[in-house]
Amino acid sequence: MNETTDAVHQDWDPRAESVLDDQIAAYDAMRSRCPVAYSDYLQWSLFRHADVKRVLEDHDTFSNAASRHLSVPNAMDPPEHTRFRRLIEPYFGPGPMAAFEPHCREIAESLVARLPESGEIEAMAELGQNFALEIQCAFMGWPTGLHEPLRDWTRRQHAATLAGDRQALGELALEFDGVIRDLLETRRAAGDAAPDDVTTRIMNETVEGRALSDEEIVSILRNWTVGELGTISASIGILMRYLADHPQLQARLRGEPELLPPAIDEILRIDAPLMSNRRRTTRPVEIGGRHIPAGERLTILWGSANRDEAVFGDPDAFRLDRDPEDNLLYGAGIHVCPGAPLARMELKLFMEALLADTVQLKPIPEKPAVRAKFPAGGYSAVPLRVTR
Protein backbone atom coordinates (compact mmCIF):
# COMPACT_ATOMS: atom_id res chain seq x y z
CA MET A 1 0.00 0.00 0.00
CA ASN A 2 1.17 3.57 -0.53
CA GLU A 3 1.09 6.16 2.24
CA THR A 4 -2.06 7.86 0.98
CA THR A 5 -4.01 4.61 0.87
CA ASP A 6 -2.71 3.55 4.30
CA ALA A 7 -3.72 6.87 5.84
CA VAL A 8 -7.41 6.51 5.00
CA HIS A 9 -8.01 2.76 5.18
CA GLN A 10 -9.66 1.55 8.38
CA ASP A 11 -8.17 -1.82 9.31
CA TRP A 12 -10.19 -2.22 12.49
CA ASP A 13 -12.38 -0.42 15.02
CA PRO A 14 -10.81 -0.33 18.51
CA ARG A 15 -14.15 0.85 19.93
CA ALA A 16 -16.23 -2.01 18.54
CA GLU A 17 -18.11 -3.89 21.24
CA SER A 18 -16.44 -7.13 20.19
CA VAL A 19 -13.06 -5.52 20.93
CA LEU A 20 -14.03 -3.74 24.14
CA ASP A 21 -15.70 -6.84 25.60
CA ASP A 22 -12.41 -8.76 25.53
CA GLN A 23 -9.43 -6.71 24.46
CA ILE A 24 -6.94 -9.54 24.95
CA ALA A 25 -8.80 -11.92 22.60
CA ALA A 26 -9.31 -9.16 20.02
CA TYR A 27 -5.63 -8.20 20.05
CA ASP A 28 -4.60 -11.84 19.71
CA ALA A 29 -6.67 -12.02 16.53
CA MET A 30 -5.31 -8.74 15.16
CA ARG A 31 -1.71 -9.80 15.76
CA SER A 32 -2.01 -12.48 13.09
CA ARG A 33 -4.54 -10.76 10.82
CA CYS A 34 -3.12 -7.21 10.65
CA PRO A 35 -0.15 -6.66 12.98
CA VAL A 36 0.22 -2.96 12.08
CA ALA A 37 -3.32 -1.61 11.82
CA TYR A 38 -4.79 1.83 11.12
CA SER A 39 -7.88 3.37 12.73
CA ASP A 40 -9.15 6.92 13.16
CA TYR A 41 -9.25 6.42 16.93
CA LEU A 42 -5.70 5.17 17.59
CA GLN A 43 -4.07 5.83 14.20
CA TRP A 44 -1.32 3.16 13.89
CA SER A 45 -1.58 0.28 16.37
CA LEU A 46 1.34 -2.14 16.80
CA PHE A 47 0.52 -5.69 17.90
CA ARG A 48 3.77 -7.65 17.45
CA HIS A 49 6.58 -7.91 19.99
CA ALA A 50 9.33 -7.28 17.43
CA ASP A 51 7.68 -4.12 16.09
CA VAL A 52 7.09 -2.78 19.60
CA LYS A 53 10.70 -3.49 20.61
CA ARG A 54 11.91 -1.67 17.51
CA VAL A 55 9.87 1.40 18.43
CA LEU A 56 11.04 1.32 22.05
CA GLU A 57 14.69 1.12 21.08
CA ASP A 58 14.71 3.69 18.25
CA HIS A 59 13.75 6.91 20.02
CA ASP A 60 15.17 9.00 17.16
CA THR A 61 12.54 7.71 14.72
CA PHE A 62 9.76 7.11 17.24
CA SER A 63 9.38 10.10 19.54
CA ASN A 64 7.81 10.04 22.99
CA ALA A 65 6.64 13.65 22.53
CA ALA A 66 3.12 12.54 21.67
CA SER A 67 1.18 14.62 24.21
CA ARG A 68 -0.28 18.08 23.74
CA HIS A 69 0.47 18.86 27.36
CA LEU A 70 3.67 18.95 29.44
CA SER A 71 4.39 15.43 30.66
CA VAL A 72 7.65 15.05 32.62
CA PRO A 73 9.51 12.92 31.60
CA ASN A 74 6.96 10.61 29.90
CA ALA A 75 6.47 12.72 26.78
CA MET A 76 10.05 13.90 26.38
CA ASP A 77 12.95 12.84 24.19
CA PRO A 78 16.70 13.11 24.83
CA PRO A 79 18.44 15.25 25.87
CA GLU A 80 15.54 16.78 27.82
CA HIS A 81 14.27 13.35 28.88
CA THR A 82 17.74 12.37 30.10
CA ARG A 83 18.02 15.36 32.44
CA PHE A 84 14.66 14.71 34.12
CA ARG A 85 15.12 10.95 34.17
CA ARG A 86 18.39 11.43 36.06
CA LEU A 87 16.48 13.47 38.64
CA ILE A 88 13.65 10.94 39.04
CA GLU A 89 15.38 7.55 39.12
CA PRO A 90 16.93 7.91 42.61
CA TYR A 91 13.44 8.06 44.14
CA PHE A 92 13.02 4.40 43.18
CA GLY A 93 16.52 3.24 44.09
CA PRO A 94 17.38 0.48 46.60
CA GLY A 95 17.66 2.89 49.56
CA PRO A 96 14.23 4.55 49.22
CA MET A 97 12.61 1.17 48.48
CA ALA A 98 14.12 -0.39 51.60
CA ALA A 99 12.98 2.59 53.68
CA PHE A 100 9.41 2.40 52.36
CA GLU A 101 9.09 -1.39 52.57
CA PRO A 102 7.95 -1.64 56.24
CA HIS A 103 5.18 0.93 55.69
CA CYS A 104 4.16 -0.77 52.46
CA ARG A 105 3.97 -4.15 54.22
CA GLU A 106 1.92 -2.64 57.04
CA ILE A 107 -0.62 -1.18 54.60
CA ALA A 108 -0.93 -4.49 52.73
CA GLU A 109 -1.39 -6.54 55.90
CA SER A 110 -3.88 -4.05 57.36
CA LEU A 111 -5.98 -4.10 54.21
CA VAL A 112 -6.07 -7.88 54.00
CA ALA A 113 -6.95 -8.07 57.70
CA ARG A 114 -10.19 -6.18 56.96
CA LEU A 115 -11.50 -9.00 54.76
CA PRO A 116 -14.41 -11.07 56.06
CA GLU A 117 -13.57 -14.42 57.64
CA SER A 118 -15.46 -16.10 54.81
CA GLY A 119 -17.68 -14.83 52.05
CA GLU A 120 -17.91 -12.91 48.82
CA ILE A 121 -15.79 -9.88 48.00
CA GLU A 122 -15.38 -7.64 44.98
CA ALA A 123 -11.61 -7.64 44.65
CA MET A 124 -11.25 -4.47 42.54
CA ALA A 125 -13.19 -2.17 44.87
CA GLU A 126 -12.30 -3.75 48.22
CA LEU A 127 -8.64 -4.51 47.57
CA GLY A 128 -7.30 -3.21 44.26
CA GLN A 129 -8.55 0.35 44.48
CA ASN A 130 -8.06 0.64 48.24
CA PHE A 131 -4.50 -0.65 48.10
CA ALA A 132 -3.59 1.64 45.19
CA LEU A 133 -4.99 4.70 46.96
CA GLU A 134 -3.47 3.97 50.35
CA ILE A 135 -0.07 2.95 49.08
CA GLN A 136 0.31 5.83 46.64
CA CYS A 137 -0.68 8.49 49.19
CA ALA A 138 1.72 6.92 51.69
CA PHE A 139 4.60 6.93 49.20
CA MET A 140 3.97 10.55 48.22
CA GLY A 141 3.46 11.69 51.83
CA TRP A 142 -0.12 12.78 51.16
CA PRO A 143 -2.79 12.82 53.90
CA THR A 144 -5.27 9.96 54.26
CA GLY A 145 -8.03 12.53 53.82
CA LEU A 146 -7.23 12.45 50.09
CA HIS A 147 -8.19 8.77 49.72
CA GLU A 148 -11.88 9.35 49.05
CA PRO A 149 -11.50 12.49 46.89
CA LEU A 150 -8.95 10.64 44.76
CA ARG A 151 -11.23 7.62 44.51
CA ASP A 152 -14.07 9.85 43.32
CA TRP A 153 -11.75 11.67 40.88
CA THR A 154 -10.55 8.35 39.45
CA ARG A 155 -14.14 7.18 38.95
CA ARG A 156 -15.12 10.38 37.14
CA GLN A 157 -11.96 10.38 35.04
CA HIS A 158 -12.59 6.79 33.96
CA ALA A 159 -16.21 7.59 33.01
CA ALA A 160 -15.13 10.64 30.99
CA THR A 161 -12.46 8.60 29.20
CA LEU A 162 -14.94 5.90 28.21
CA ALA A 163 -17.38 8.55 27.01
CA GLY A 164 -14.69 10.36 25.04
CA ASP A 165 -15.73 13.60 26.79
CA ARG A 166 -12.77 15.90 26.09
CA GLN A 167 -14.25 18.83 27.97
CA ALA A 168 -14.78 16.77 31.11
CA LEU A 169 -11.28 15.29 30.83
CA GLY A 170 -9.80 18.78 30.57
CA GLU A 171 -11.72 19.92 33.64
CA LEU A 172 -10.67 16.82 35.57
CA ALA A 173 -7.03 17.40 34.67
CA LEU A 174 -7.25 20.95 36.02
CA GLU A 175 -8.97 19.65 39.16
CA PHE A 176 -6.22 17.12 39.80
CA ASP A 177 -3.52 19.71 39.20
CA GLY A 178 -5.29 21.95 41.71
CA VAL A 179 -5.07 19.23 44.37
CA ILE A 180 -1.32 18.96 43.82
CA ARG A 181 -0.83 22.74 43.84
CA ASP A 182 -2.66 22.91 47.18
CA LEU A 183 -0.24 20.33 48.57
CA LEU A 184 2.71 22.38 47.32
CA GLU A 185 1.34 25.59 48.87
CA THR A 186 0.78 23.84 52.20
CA ARG A 187 4.42 22.76 52.25
CA ARG A 188 5.70 26.16 51.27
CA ALA A 189 3.65 27.77 54.02
CA ALA A 190 5.12 25.30 56.53
CA GLY A 191 8.67 26.28 55.60
CA ASP A 192 11.24 24.28 57.55
CA ALA A 193 8.40 22.40 59.27
CA ALA A 194 7.24 20.85 55.98
CA PRO A 195 7.32 17.04 56.08
CA ASP A 196 10.42 15.37 54.69
CA ASP A 197 8.63 13.25 52.11
CA VAL A 198 8.75 12.56 48.38
CA THR A 199 6.57 15.55 47.51
CA THR A 200 8.70 18.01 49.48
CA ARG A 201 11.92 16.58 48.08
CA ILE A 202 10.67 16.89 44.49
CA MET A 203 9.81 20.53 45.20
CA ASN A 204 13.43 21.18 46.16
CA GLU A 205 15.01 19.47 43.15
CA THR A 206 16.93 21.31 40.46
CA VAL A 207 17.62 20.51 36.84
CA GLU A 208 20.69 22.02 35.18
CA GLY A 209 21.15 24.29 38.18
CA ARG A 210 17.66 25.79 38.17
CA ALA A 211 14.68 25.07 40.39
CA LEU A 212 11.82 23.09 38.90
CA SER A 213 8.81 25.15 37.87
CA ASP A 214 5.47 24.42 39.51
CA GLU A 215 4.24 23.14 36.14
CA GLU A 216 7.09 20.61 36.03
CA ILE A 217 6.55 19.53 39.64
CA VAL A 218 2.82 19.07 39.07
CA SER A 219 3.49 17.07 35.92
CA ILE A 220 5.90 14.69 37.67
CA LEU A 221 3.57 14.11 40.61
CA ARG A 222 0.53 13.76 38.35
CA ASN A 223 2.24 11.15 36.17
CA TRP A 224 3.38 9.14 39.18
CA THR A 225 -0.01 9.21 40.86
CA VAL A 226 -2.48 8.78 38.01
CA GLY A 227 -0.43 5.98 36.46
CA GLU A 228 0.08 4.21 39.77
CA LEU A 229 -3.58 4.34 40.82
CA GLY A 230 -4.72 2.70 37.61
CA THR A 231 -2.03 0.07 37.08
CA ILE A 232 -1.65 -1.13 40.69
CA SER A 233 -5.41 -1.49 41.07
CA ALA A 234 -5.68 -3.35 37.75
CA SER A 235 -2.74 -5.58 38.68
CA ILE A 236 -4.35 -6.62 41.98
CA GLY A 237 -7.56 -7.60 40.20
CA ILE A 238 -5.71 -9.58 37.53
CA LEU A 239 -3.53 -11.42 40.06
CA MET A 240 -6.40 -12.36 42.35
CA ARG A 241 -8.62 -13.52 39.52
CA TYR A 242 -5.82 -15.57 37.96
CA LEU A 243 -4.96 -17.35 41.21
CA ALA A 244 -8.64 -18.01 41.93
CA ASP A 245 -8.91 -19.64 38.49
CA HIS A 246 -5.68 -21.65 38.97
CA PRO A 247 -5.92 -23.32 42.40
CA GLN A 248 -2.79 -25.44 41.90
CA LEU A 249 -0.65 -22.36 41.28
CA GLN A 250 -2.37 -20.61 44.18
CA ALA A 251 -1.44 -23.51 46.49
CA ARG A 252 2.13 -23.57 45.20
CA LEU A 253 2.64 -19.85 45.83
CA ARG A 254 1.19 -20.17 49.33
CA GLY A 255 3.87 -22.76 50.04
CA GLU A 256 6.65 -21.07 48.07
CA PRO A 257 6.16 -17.30 48.39
CA GLU A 258 9.72 -16.75 47.14
CA LEU A 259 8.32 -17.52 43.68
CA LEU A 260 5.99 -14.52 43.80
CA PRO A 261 8.19 -11.99 41.94
CA PRO A 262 8.56 -14.00 38.71
CA ALA A 263 5.01 -15.37 39.05
CA ILE A 264 3.55 -11.86 39.30
CA ASP A 265 5.47 -10.66 36.23
CA GLU A 266 4.35 -13.73 34.26
CA ILE A 267 0.67 -13.38 35.19
CA LEU A 268 0.78 -9.70 34.22
CA ARG A 269 2.44 -10.65 30.94
CA ILE A 270 -0.48 -12.93 30.18
CA ASP A 271 -3.07 -10.30 31.13
CA ALA A 272 -1.87 -6.70 30.85
CA PRO A 273 -2.74 -4.10 33.52
CA LEU A 274 -1.61 -1.29 31.19
CA MET A 275 -2.90 -1.61 27.64
CA SER A 276 -1.07 1.02 25.64
CA ASN A 277 1.36 3.88 25.25
CA ARG A 278 1.85 6.40 22.47
CA ARG A 279 4.70 7.41 20.18
CA ARG A 280 4.97 9.73 17.17
CA THR A 281 7.02 9.19 14.01
CA THR A 282 9.70 11.81 13.34
CA ARG A 283 10.26 10.71 9.74
CA PRO A 284 8.70 8.39 7.17
CA VAL A 285 9.22 4.77 8.14
CA GLU A 286 8.22 1.27 7.09
CA ILE A 287 7.23 -1.09 9.88
CA GLY A 288 5.40 -4.38 9.63
CA GLY A 289 5.08 -3.89 5.88
CA ARG A 290 3.23 -0.57 6.29
CA HIS A 291 4.52 2.80 5.10
CA ILE A 292 3.92 5.40 7.81
CA PRO A 293 4.52 9.12 7.19
CA ALA A 294 6.28 11.49 9.58
CA GLY A 295 4.16 13.00 12.32
CA GLU A 296 1.82 10.03 12.70
CA ARG A 297 0.71 8.68 16.07
CA LEU A 298 1.57 5.11 17.03
CA THR A 299 -0.22 3.13 19.72
CA ILE A 300 1.90 0.45 21.35
CA LEU A 301 -0.38 -2.33 22.57
CA TRP A 302 1.39 -4.02 25.47
CA GLY A 303 -1.54 -6.39 25.89
CA SER A 304 -0.71 -7.85 22.48
CA ALA A 305 3.09 -7.61 22.28
CA ASN A 306 3.50 -9.50 25.56
CA ARG A 307 1.42 -12.38 24.15
CA ASP A 308 3.21 -12.69 20.80
CA GLU A 309 3.48 -16.38 19.86
CA ALA A 310 6.75 -15.67 18.02
CA VAL A 311 8.36 -14.91 21.38
CA PHE A 312 6.28 -16.71 24.00
CA GLY A 313 4.80 -19.71 22.16
CA ASP A 314 1.40 -20.37 23.73
CA PRO A 315 0.69 -16.90 25.19
CA ASP A 316 -1.55 -18.36 27.91
CA ALA A 317 1.05 -20.84 29.14
CA PHE A 318 2.27 -19.84 32.61
CA ARG A 319 6.03 -20.39 32.89
CA LEU A 320 8.52 -19.28 35.51
CA ASP A 321 11.57 -19.94 33.32
CA ARG A 322 10.99 -17.25 30.70
CA ASP A 323 13.68 -14.72 29.86
CA PRO A 324 12.66 -11.59 31.83
CA GLU A 325 14.13 -9.41 29.07
CA ASP A 326 11.29 -10.51 26.78
CA ASN A 327 8.59 -9.29 29.17
CA LEU A 328 7.56 -5.73 28.28
CA LEU A 329 5.43 -5.28 31.39
CA TYR A 330 7.43 -2.20 32.37
CA GLY A 331 8.53 -1.26 28.87
CA ALA A 332 12.08 -1.29 27.53
CA GLY A 333 14.78 1.08 26.33
CA ILE A 334 15.38 4.55 27.70
CA HIS A 335 11.72 4.98 28.63
CA VAL A 336 11.46 1.81 30.74
CA CYS A 337 9.24 2.60 33.73
CA PRO A 338 11.37 4.23 36.49
CA GLY A 339 8.79 3.20 39.08
CA ALA A 340 9.10 -0.52 38.31
CA PRO A 341 11.01 -1.27 41.56
CA LEU A 342 8.23 0.35 43.59
CA ALA A 343 5.43 -1.41 41.70
CA ARG A 344 7.15 -4.79 41.99
CA MET A 345 7.68 -4.33 45.72
CA GLU A 346 4.10 -3.21 46.31
CA LEU A 347 2.60 -6.14 44.41
CA LYS A 348 4.91 -8.67 46.06
CA LEU A 349 4.11 -7.43 49.56
CA PHE A 350 0.40 -7.31 48.85
CA MET A 351 0.34 -10.86 47.50
CA GLU A 352 2.46 -12.11 50.41
CA ALA A 353 -0.01 -10.60 52.86
CA LEU A 354 -3.01 -11.94 50.93
CA LEU A 355 -1.73 -15.51 50.67
CA ALA A 356 -0.50 -15.56 54.26
CA ASP A 357 -3.82 -14.43 55.72
CA THR A 358 -6.23 -16.41 53.55
CA VAL A 359 -6.79 -20.10 52.98
CA GLN A 360 -8.50 -20.00 49.60
CA LEU A 361 -9.59 -17.70 46.78
CA LYS A 362 -12.31 -19.08 44.51
CA PRO A 363 -14.23 -17.69 41.54
CA ILE A 364 -18.01 -17.34 41.76
CA PRO A 365 -19.40 -19.05 38.63
CA GLU A 366 -22.68 -17.13 38.69
CA LYS A 367 -20.79 -13.81 39.04
CA PRO A 368 -18.06 -13.74 36.39
CA ALA A 369 -15.37 -11.09 36.30
CA VAL A 370 -16.13 -8.06 34.10
CA ARG A 371 -13.43 -6.91 31.70
CA ALA A 372 -12.32 -3.29 31.76
CA LYS A 373 -12.69 -1.31 28.55
CA PHE A 374 -9.93 0.51 26.67
CA PRO A 375 -7.80 2.37 27.66
CA ALA A 376 -7.95 0.49 30.97
CA GLY A 377 -6.59 -3.04 31.29
CA GLY A 378 -7.63 -5.94 33.47
CA TYR A 379 -11.10 -5.91 35.02
CA SER A 380 -13.67 -3.44 36.25
CA ALA A 381 -15.10 -6.04 38.69
CA VAL A 382 -13.68 -9.29 40.11
CA PRO A 383 -16.18 -11.07 42.38
CA LEU A 384 -14.47 -13.81 44.42
CA ARG A 385 -15.17 -16.04 47.38
CA VAL A 386 -12.51 -15.78 50.07
CA THR A 387 -11.84 -18.05 53.05
CA ARG A 388 -9.50 -16.97 55.82
XYZ file of C-alpha atoms in Angstrom:
388
model
C 0.000 0.000 0.000
C 1.175 3.566 -0.531
C 1.093 6.164 2.242
C -2.062 7.863 0.984
C -4.007 4.612 0.875
C -2.710 3.554 4.301
C -3.717 6.867 5.842
C -7.408 6.508 4.998
C -8.008 2.763 5.179
C -9.661 1.548 8.379
C -8.166 -1.816 9.311
C -10.191 -2.219 12.491
C -12.383 -0.417 15.019
C -10.810 -0.332 18.510
C -14.154 0.849 19.932
C -16.226 -2.013 18.537
C -18.113 -3.895 21.245
C -16.438 -7.134 20.195
C -13.061 -5.520 20.931
C -14.031 -3.745 24.143
C -15.701 -6.838 25.597
C -12.409 -8.762 25.535
C -9.431 -6.708 24.459
C -6.942 -9.539 24.946
C -8.801 -11.919 22.598
C -9.306 -9.161 20.022
C -5.626 -8.199 20.046
C -4.600 -11.843 19.708
C -6.670 -12.025 16.532
C -5.311 -8.735 15.158
C -1.708 -9.800 15.763
C -2.015 -12.481 13.088
C -4.542 -10.755 10.819
C -3.122 -7.214 10.645
C -0.148 -6.665 12.984
C 0.215 -2.961 12.082
C -3.318 -1.606 11.815
C -4.787 1.833 11.121
C -7.880 3.374 12.727
C -9.153 6.915 13.161
C -9.250 6.420 16.929
C -5.704 5.166 17.594
C -4.068 5.827 14.205
C -1.324 3.163 13.892
C -1.578 0.277 16.373
C 1.335 -2.144 16.799
C 0.517 -5.688 17.904
C 3.765 -7.647 17.454
C 6.581 -7.912 19.994
C 9.331 -7.280 17.430
C 7.680 -4.120 16.085
C 7.089 -2.784 19.596
C 10.696 -3.494 20.606
C 11.913 -1.673 17.506
C 9.874 1.397 18.428
C 11.037 1.325 22.046
C 14.693 1.123 21.079
C 14.712 3.693 18.248
C 13.748 6.909 20.017
C 15.167 8.996 17.157
C 12.536 7.711 14.724
C 9.757 7.106 17.243
C 9.377 10.105 19.544
C 7.807 10.040 22.992
C 6.645 13.653 22.530
C 3.121 12.541 21.665
C 1.179 14.615 24.212
C -0.279 18.083 23.736
C 0.470 18.860 27.363
C 3.667 18.946 29.435
C 4.391 15.431 30.656
C 7.650 15.052 32.617
C 9.513 12.918 31.601
C 6.965 10.612 29.897
C 6.473 12.722 26.776
C 10.051 13.905 26.380
C 12.952 12.838 24.186
C 16.700 13.106 24.827
C 18.442 15.253 25.871
C 15.537 16.783 27.819
C 14.273 13.353 28.880
C 17.744 12.375 30.098
C 18.017 15.361 32.440
C 14.665 14.707 34.116
C 15.121 10.948 34.169
C 18.394 11.426 36.055
C 16.478 13.469 38.642
C 13.647 10.941 39.042
C 15.384 7.553 39.119
C 16.935 7.906 42.610
C 13.445 8.058 44.142
C 13.018 4.403 43.181
C 16.517 3.235 44.091
C 17.377 0.483 46.603
C 17.663 2.893 49.557
C 14.233 4.546 49.217
C 12.607 1.173 48.478
C 14.124 -0.387 51.602
C 12.983 2.595 53.683
C 9.408 2.402 52.364
C 9.087 -1.387 52.569
C 7.950 -1.638 56.236
C 5.180 0.930 55.693
C 4.156 -0.773 52.460
C 3.972 -4.146 54.217
C 1.918 -2.636 57.043
C -0.622 -1.184 54.605
C -0.932 -4.488 52.726
C -1.387 -6.538 55.904
C -3.880 -4.052 57.364
C -5.980 -4.095 54.208
C -6.070 -7.884 54.004
C -6.955 -8.073 57.702
C -10.185 -6.179 56.959
C -11.496 -8.996 54.759
C -14.405 -11.073 56.059
C -13.565 -14.423 57.637
C -15.456 -16.099 54.813
C -17.682 -14.829 52.055
C -17.910 -12.907 48.816
C -15.788 -9.880 48.001
C -15.379 -7.643 44.977
C -11.607 -7.636 44.650
C -11.250 -4.474 42.544
C -13.192 -2.172 44.874
C -12.304 -3.749 48.223
C -8.642 -4.509 47.574
C -7.304 -3.214 44.262
C -8.553 0.349 44.485
C -8.062 0.641 48.243
C -4.500 -0.648 48.103
C -3.589 1.640 45.192
C -4.995 4.703 46.964
C -3.472 3.971 50.352
C -0.067 2.945 49.084
C 0.315 5.834 46.643
C -0.677 8.487 49.193
C 1.724 6.917 51.691
C 4.600 6.932 49.200
C 3.969 10.548 48.222
C 3.460 11.694 51.830
C -0.122 12.777 51.164
C -2.793 12.820 53.904
C -5.267 9.957 54.262
C -8.028 12.531 53.823
C -7.231 12.450 50.092
C -8.190 8.769 49.725
C -11.880 9.346 49.046
C -11.505 12.490 46.891
C -8.946 10.644 44.759
C -11.234 7.616 44.508
C -14.068 9.855 43.315
C -11.748 11.666 40.881
C -10.547 8.348 39.448
C -14.140 7.184 38.955
C -15.123 10.381 37.139
C -11.961 10.376 35.041
C -12.592 6.793 33.959
C -16.206 7.592 33.013
C -15.127 10.642 30.991
C -12.464 8.598 29.203
C -14.945 5.897 28.213
C -17.382 8.547 27.011
C -14.695 10.363 25.038
C -15.727 13.599 26.790
C -12.765 15.898 26.086
C -14.253 18.830 27.966
C -14.781 16.768 31.109
C -11.284 15.294 30.826
C -9.796 18.779 30.573
C -11.724 19.923 33.639
C -10.669 16.821 35.574
C -7.028 17.404 34.674
C -7.247 20.951 36.020
C -8.971 19.654 39.161
C -6.221 17.125 39.803
C -3.518 19.707 39.202
C -5.291 21.947 41.712
C -5.069 19.227 44.370
C -1.319 18.956 43.817
C -0.834 22.737 43.838
C -2.665 22.911 47.175
C -0.239 20.326 48.575
C 2.706 22.381 47.319
C 1.344 25.586 48.868
C 0.776 23.839 52.197
C 4.417 22.763 52.252
C 5.697 26.159 51.268
C 3.651 27.768 54.023
C 5.123 25.303 56.533
C 8.667 26.278 55.601
C 11.243 24.275 57.551
C 8.403 22.401 59.271
C 7.243 20.847 55.981
C 7.320 17.038 56.079
C 10.425 15.370 54.685
C 8.630 13.251 52.107
C 8.750 12.556 48.385
C 6.573 15.549 47.506
C 8.700 18.014 49.480
C 11.917 16.582 48.079
C 10.670 16.891 44.494
C 9.812 20.533 45.200
C 13.428 21.180 46.162
C 15.006 19.469 43.154
C 16.935 21.314 40.461
C 17.625 20.515 36.841
C 20.695 22.015 35.178
C 21.146 24.287 38.177
C 17.658 25.786 38.166
C 14.682 25.066 40.392
C 11.817 23.092 38.896
C 8.813 25.152 37.872
C 5.475 24.415 39.509
C 4.245 23.143 36.143
C 7.095 20.609 36.027
C 6.546 19.529 39.639
C 2.820 19.073 39.071
C 3.486 17.073 35.915
C 5.902 14.695 37.670
C 3.573 14.109 40.609
C 0.534 13.758 38.347
C 2.238 11.148 36.168
C 3.379 9.140 39.180
C -0.014 9.214 40.864
C -2.480 8.776 38.007
C -0.426 5.982 36.456
C 0.075 4.213 39.772
C -3.583 4.342 40.817
C -4.720 2.695 37.609
C -2.030 0.072 37.084
C -1.648 -1.129 40.686
C -5.409 -1.490 41.066
C -5.676 -3.346 37.752
C -2.741 -5.580 38.680
C -4.347 -6.624 41.979
C -7.561 -7.597 40.198
C -5.714 -9.576 37.525
C -3.535 -11.418 40.059
C -6.398 -12.362 42.347
C -8.624 -13.524 39.519
C -5.817 -15.573 37.960
C -4.965 -17.351 41.207
C -8.638 -18.013 41.926
C -8.905 -19.639 38.495
C -5.682 -21.646 38.973
C -5.917 -23.316 42.401
C -2.793 -25.441 41.897
C -0.652 -22.357 41.278
C -2.369 -20.615 44.184
C -1.443 -23.512 46.491
C 2.128 -23.569 45.197
C 2.640 -19.853 45.834
C 1.194 -20.168 49.332
C 3.871 -22.762 50.042
C 6.653 -21.066 48.074
C 6.156 -17.298 48.387
C 9.715 -16.751 47.143
C 8.325 -17.523 43.677
C 5.988 -14.525 43.796
C 8.194 -11.990 41.941
C 8.559 -13.999 38.708
C 5.009 -15.365 39.048
C 3.546 -11.864 39.301
C 5.468 -10.663 36.229
C 4.353 -13.725 34.261
C 0.670 -13.376 35.187
C 0.778 -9.698 34.219
C 2.439 -10.645 30.937
C -0.484 -12.935 30.178
C -3.073 -10.300 31.127
C -1.870 -6.704 30.850
C -2.740 -4.103 33.515
C -1.612 -1.288 31.186
C -2.895 -1.611 27.641
C -1.075 1.018 25.636
C 1.364 3.882 25.246
C 1.854 6.400 22.475
C 4.703 7.412 20.183
C 4.975 9.728 17.169
C 7.017 9.192 14.011
C 9.700 11.809 13.344
C 10.256 10.709 9.737
C 8.695 8.388 7.166
C 9.222 4.772 8.142
C 8.223 1.273 7.092
C 7.232 -1.094 9.881
C 5.395 -4.376 9.630
C 5.081 -3.891 5.879
C 3.226 -0.574 6.293
C 4.523 2.801 5.104
C 3.922 5.403 7.810
C 4.523 9.125 7.190
C 6.283 11.486 9.582
C 4.158 13.000 12.322
C 1.824 10.026 12.702
C 0.711 8.683 16.074
C 1.574 5.111 17.034
C -0.224 3.128 19.723
C 1.897 0.448 21.355
C -0.382 -2.332 22.565
C 1.390 -4.018 25.473
C -1.537 -6.391 25.895
C -0.714 -7.846 22.485
C 3.093 -7.609 22.285
C 3.501 -9.505 25.556
C 1.421 -12.376 24.154
C 3.206 -12.692 20.796
C 3.478 -16.376 19.856
C 6.747 -15.671 18.018
C 8.364 -14.906 21.382
C 6.284 -16.710 24.000
C 4.795 -19.710 22.158
C 1.400 -20.367 23.728
C 0.685 -16.900 25.188
C -1.551 -18.360 27.907
C 1.046 -20.842 29.140
C 2.271 -19.843 32.609
C 6.029 -20.387 32.886
C 8.518 -19.279 35.506
C 11.569 -19.937 33.325
C 10.988 -17.254 30.696
C 13.684 -14.717 29.864
C 12.656 -11.588 31.827
C 14.127 -9.414 29.070
C 11.289 -10.510 26.778
C 8.586 -9.290 29.169
C 7.562 -5.727 28.277
C 5.426 -5.281 31.388
C 7.430 -2.196 32.374
C 8.527 -1.255 28.874
C 12.084 -1.290 27.526
C 14.777 1.079 26.331
C 15.379 4.548 27.703
C 11.715 4.977 28.631
C 11.459 1.812 30.743
C 9.243 2.603 33.735
C 11.369 4.228 36.488
C 8.785 3.204 39.082
C 9.099 -0.520 38.306
C 11.009 -1.274 41.556
C 8.232 0.351 43.593
C 5.432 -1.413 41.701
C 7.152 -4.789 41.987
C 7.685 -4.333 45.719
C 4.098 -3.212 46.311
C 2.603 -6.139 44.408
C 4.909 -8.673 46.063
C 4.114 -7.428 49.561
C 0.401 -7.312 48.854
C 0.336 -10.862 47.500
C 2.465 -12.109 50.409
C -0.009 -10.598 52.856
C -3.013 -11.939 50.933
C -1.730 -15.506 50.667
C -0.500 -15.559 54.263
C -3.824 -14.429 55.723
C -6.230 -16.414 53.551
C -6.794 -20.101 52.978
C -8.501 -20.004 49.598
C -9.592 -17.699 46.783
C -12.310 -19.085 44.509
C -14.234 -17.694 41.543
C -18.009 -17.343 41.762
C -19.399 -19.049 38.632
C -22.677 -17.130 38.688
C -20.788 -13.813 39.042
C -18.058 -13.741 36.387
C -15.374 -11.086 36.305
C -16.129 -8.061 34.100
C -13.431 -6.914 31.698
C -12.318 -3.288 31.758
C -12.687 -1.310 28.553
C -9.925 0.514 26.674
C -7.805 2.374 27.657
C -7.946 0.486 30.968
C -6.587 -3.037 31.289
C -7.630 -5.939 33.471
C -11.099 -5.906 35.019
C -13.673 -3.443 36.253
C -15.096 -6.038 38.686
C -13.683 -9.293 40.106
C -16.180 -11.068 42.379
C -14.474 -13.814 44.420
C -15.170 -16.041 47.382
C -12.510 -15.775 50.070
C -11.843 -18.050 53.047
C -9.503 -16.967 55.824
